[in-house]
Structures are given as C-alpha cells and as structure tokens.
PDB file of C-alpha atoms in Angstrom:
ATOM      1  CA  UNK A 151       0.000   0.000   0.000  1.00 44.00           C
ATOM      2  CA  UNK A 152       1.121   3.496  -0.640  1.00 50.00           C
ATOM      3  CA  UNK A 153       1.519   6.167   2.005  1.00 47.00           C
ATOM      4  CA  UNK A 154      -1.484   7.953   0.513  1.00 45.00           C
ATOM      5  CA  UNK A 155      -3.666   4.909   1.066  1.00 47.00           C
ATOM      6  CA  UNK A 156      -2.426   4.501   4.616  1.00 47.00           C
ATOM      7  CA  UNK A 157      -3.300   8.118   5.396  1.00 47.00           C
ATOM      8  CA  UNK A 158      -6.703   7.767   3.693  1.00 48.00           C
ATOM      9  CA  UNK A 159      -7.756   5.376   6.409  1.00 42.00           C
ATOM     10  CA  UNK A 160      -7.084   8.158   8.879  1.00 51.00           C
ATOM     11  CA  UNK A 161      -5.241   8.291  12.152  1.00 49.00           C
ATOM     12  CA  UNK A 162      -7.864   6.054  13.747  1.00 61.00           C
ATOM     13  CA  UNK A 163      -7.138   3.085  11.478  1.00 74.00           C
ATOM     14  CA  UNK A 164      -8.315  -0.114  13.083  1.00 79.00           C
ATOM     15  CA  UNK A 165      -5.710  -2.274  11.378  1.00 89.00           C
ATOM     16  CA  UNK A 166      -3.149  -2.145   8.618  1.00 93.00           C
ATOM     17  CA  UNK A 167      -4.646  -1.412   5.232  1.00 94.00           C
ATOM     18  CA  UNK A 168      -2.925  -4.495   3.830  1.00 95.00           C
ATOM     19  CA  UNK A 169      -4.922  -6.647   6.254  1.00 96.00           C
ATOM     20  CA  UNK A 170      -8.180  -4.911   5.275  1.00 97.00           C
ATOM     21  CA  UNK A 171      -7.412  -5.680   1.611  1.00 97.00           C
ATOM     22  CA  UNK A 172      -6.632  -9.342   2.353  1.00 97.00           C
ATOM     23  CA  UNK A 173      -9.790  -9.808   4.406  1.00 97.00           C
ATOM     24  CA  UNK A 174     -12.010  -8.059   1.845  1.00 97.00           C
ATOM     25  CA  UNK A 175     -10.550 -10.145  -0.980  1.00 98.00           C
ATOM     26  CA  UNK A 176     -11.169 -13.333   1.035  1.00 98.00           C
ATOM     27  CA  UNK A 177     -14.836 -12.365   1.257  1.00 97.00           C
ATOM     28  CA  UNK A 178     -14.762 -11.667  -2.474  1.00 97.00           C
ATOM     29  CA  UNK A 179     -13.217 -15.091  -3.130  1.00 98.00           C
ATOM     30  CA  UNK A 180     -16.096 -16.762  -1.309  1.00 97.00           C
ATOM     31  CA  UNK A 181     -18.714 -14.931  -3.382  1.00 97.00           C
ATOM     32  CA  UNK A 182     -16.756 -15.104  -6.690  1.00 97.00           C
ATOM     33  CA  UNK A 183     -18.751 -18.032  -8.167  1.00 96.00           C
ATOM     34  CA  UNK A 184     -22.091 -16.273  -7.613  1.00 96.00           C
ATOM     35  CA  UNK A 185     -23.865 -14.331 -10.379  1.00 95.00           C
ATOM     36  CA  UNK A 186     -22.665 -10.692 -10.478  1.00 94.00           C
ATOM     37  CA  UNK A 187     -25.648  -9.053  -8.752  1.00 93.00           C
ATOM     38  CA  UNK A 188     -25.791 -11.688  -5.998  1.00 95.00           C
ATOM     39  CA  UNK A 189     -22.005 -11.553  -5.587  1.00 96.00           C
ATOM     40  CA  UNK A 190     -21.989  -7.781  -4.979  1.00 95.00           C
ATOM     41  CA  UNK A 191     -24.981  -8.050  -2.647  1.00 94.00           C
ATOM     42  CA  UNK A 192     -23.333 -10.892  -0.704  1.00 95.00           C
ATOM     43  CA  UNK A 193     -20.151  -8.889  -0.229  1.00 96.00           C
ATOM     44  CA  UNK A 194     -22.156  -5.852   0.876  1.00 95.00           C
ATOM     45  CA  UNK A 195     -24.181  -7.925   3.334  1.00 94.00           C
ATOM     46  CA  UNK A 196     -21.078  -9.500   4.846  1.00 95.00           C
ATOM     47  CA  UNK A 197     -19.327  -6.165   5.271  1.00 95.00           C
ATOM     48  CA  UNK A 198     -22.421  -4.570   6.779  1.00 92.00           C
ATOM     49  CA  UNK A 199     -23.181  -7.444   9.138  1.00 92.00           C
ATOM     50  CA  UNK A 200     -19.771  -8.576  10.358  1.00 94.00           C
ATOM     51  CA  UNK A 201     -17.330  -5.713   9.964  1.00 94.00           C
ATOM     52  CA  UNK A 202     -16.828  -3.000  12.547  1.00 92.00           C
ATOM     53  CA  UNK A 203     -17.951   0.422  11.225  1.00 91.00           C
ATOM     54  CA  UNK A 204     -14.355   1.632  11.476  1.00 93.00           C
ATOM     55  CA  UNK A 205     -13.188  -1.255   9.289  1.00 94.00           C
ATOM     56  CA  UNK A 206     -15.892  -0.435   6.727  1.00 94.00           C
ATOM     57  CA  UNK A 207     -14.844   3.224   6.749  1.00 93.00           C
ATOM     58  CA  UNK A 208     -11.229   2.222   6.239  1.00 95.00           C
ATOM     59  CA  UNK A 209     -12.189  -0.035   3.309  1.00 96.00           C
ATOM     60  CA  UNK A 210     -14.319   2.692   1.732  1.00 95.00           C
ATOM     61  CA  UNK A 211     -11.422   5.142   2.067  1.00 95.00           C
ATOM     62  CA  UNK A 212      -9.225   2.686   0.172  1.00 96.00           C
ATOM     63  CA  UNK A 213     -11.902   2.268  -2.499  1.00 96.00           C
ATOM     64  CA  UNK A 214     -12.176   6.047  -2.891  1.00 95.00           C
ATOM     65  CA  UNK A 215      -8.445   6.126  -3.664  1.00 95.00           C
ATOM     66  CA  UNK A 216      -8.786   3.535  -6.405  1.00 95.00           C
ATOM     67  CA  UNK A 217      -8.887   0.312  -4.403  1.00 95.00           C
ATOM     68  CA  UNK A 218      -5.324  -0.810  -5.048  1.00 96.00           C
ATOM     69  CA  UNK A 219      -5.063  -4.543  -4.374  1.00 97.00           C
ATOM     70  CA  UNK A 220      -8.831  -5.076  -4.143  1.00 98.00           C
ATOM     71  CA  UNK A 221     -10.649  -7.359  -6.574  1.00 97.00           C
ATOM     72  CA  UNK A 222     -13.070  -5.537  -8.879  1.00 97.00           C
ATOM     73  CA  UNK A 223     -16.091  -7.353  -7.448  1.00 96.00           C
ATOM     74  CA  UNK A 224     -15.033  -6.420  -3.905  1.00 97.00           C
ATOM     75  CA  UNK A 225     -14.946  -2.762  -4.936  1.00 97.00           C
ATOM     76  CA  UNK A 226     -18.414  -3.172  -6.454  1.00 96.00           C
ATOM     77  CA  UNK A 227     -19.777  -4.661  -3.201  1.00 95.00           C
ATOM     78  CA  UNK A 228     -18.136  -1.931  -1.119  1.00 95.00           C
ATOM     79  CA  UNK A 229     -19.688   0.739  -3.323  1.00 94.00           C
ATOM     80  CA  UNK A 230     -23.128  -0.794  -2.715  1.00 93.00           C
ATOM     81  CA  UNK A 231     -22.421  -0.488   0.983  1.00 88.00           C
ATOM     82  CA  UNK A 232     -21.485   3.160   0.538  1.00 82.00           C
ATOM     83  CA  UNK A 233     -24.590   3.919  -1.549  1.00 82.00           C
ATOM     84  CA  UNK A 234     -26.841   2.305   1.042  1.00 75.00           C
ATOM     85  CA  UNK A 235     -25.238   4.248   3.888  1.00 68.00           C
ATOM     86  CA  UNK A 236     -25.889   7.532   2.078  1.00 68.00           C
ATOM     87  CA  UNK A 237     -29.548   6.658   1.516  1.00 67.00           C
ATOM     88  CA  UNK A 238     -30.263   5.420   5.037  1.00 58.00           C
ATOM     89  CA  UNK A 239     -28.227   6.983   7.827  1.00 57.00           C
ATOM     90  CA  UNK A 240     -28.491   5.219  11.155  1.00 56.00           C
ATOM     91  CA  UNK A 241     -30.065   1.842  11.836  1.00 55.00           C
ATOM     92  CA  UNK A 242     -31.743   0.264   8.846  1.00 55.00           C
ATOM     93  CA  UNK A 243     -32.622  -3.203  10.104  1.00 59.00           C
ATOM     94  CA  UNK A 244     -31.130  -6.614   9.493  1.00 62.00           C
ATOM     95  CA  UNK A 245     -29.339  -7.406   6.229  1.00 63.00           C
ATOM     96  CA  UNK A 246     -31.413  -8.367   3.214  1.00 64.00           C
ATOM     97  CA  UNK A 247     -30.933 -11.910   1.966  1.00 58.00           C
TER      98      UNK A 247
END
C-alpha cells in the first residue's frame, strides 16, 4: 500500500490497510462463483453485518483512492455499501438476503 492509502484510512485506522485488503478479498473469493448481482450483494451484506464500522470506513477510504489490491467485485460490493449508507443513515434493520 502506498503512504497515501495509509493516510486515507485516517489516524484512527483499526488495522493495517494491507490486512483490510486481504480480508475483503477473502470475502470476495467466497462470493466469486455467484452471479454478479448476488455476488456484490453478498459482499455488501457480509461487510455490513460482520465488519466494525471503522473497518468499513477504512475499506471505503481505500476504495475512494482507487482500491489498489482489491478485486473488482469487492470494490463493487463496497460501493453498494457506501450507496446504502448515504440513503439510510443510522439503523436500517437486518441485512437483506
């Protein structure tokens, strides 16, 4: 990761950006065989349900800088997460299947 990407995660980074990339790509690997729409939705659901909000923010910061090291379908799922957060601030219920 570049210094720019490290600083994008902010001073309150939960973990190294390299670890965030590895973990996100592992989720992407699991959903890789799924059809594209279901794959992106599955990644979004996993990030929303199981990741700490600070980890999600750190991932979204990396995506906003180009997502170096992230699989394309992981970036797509993360962007769905970002779009949903902008539409519905606060609690929005359990994840959709």
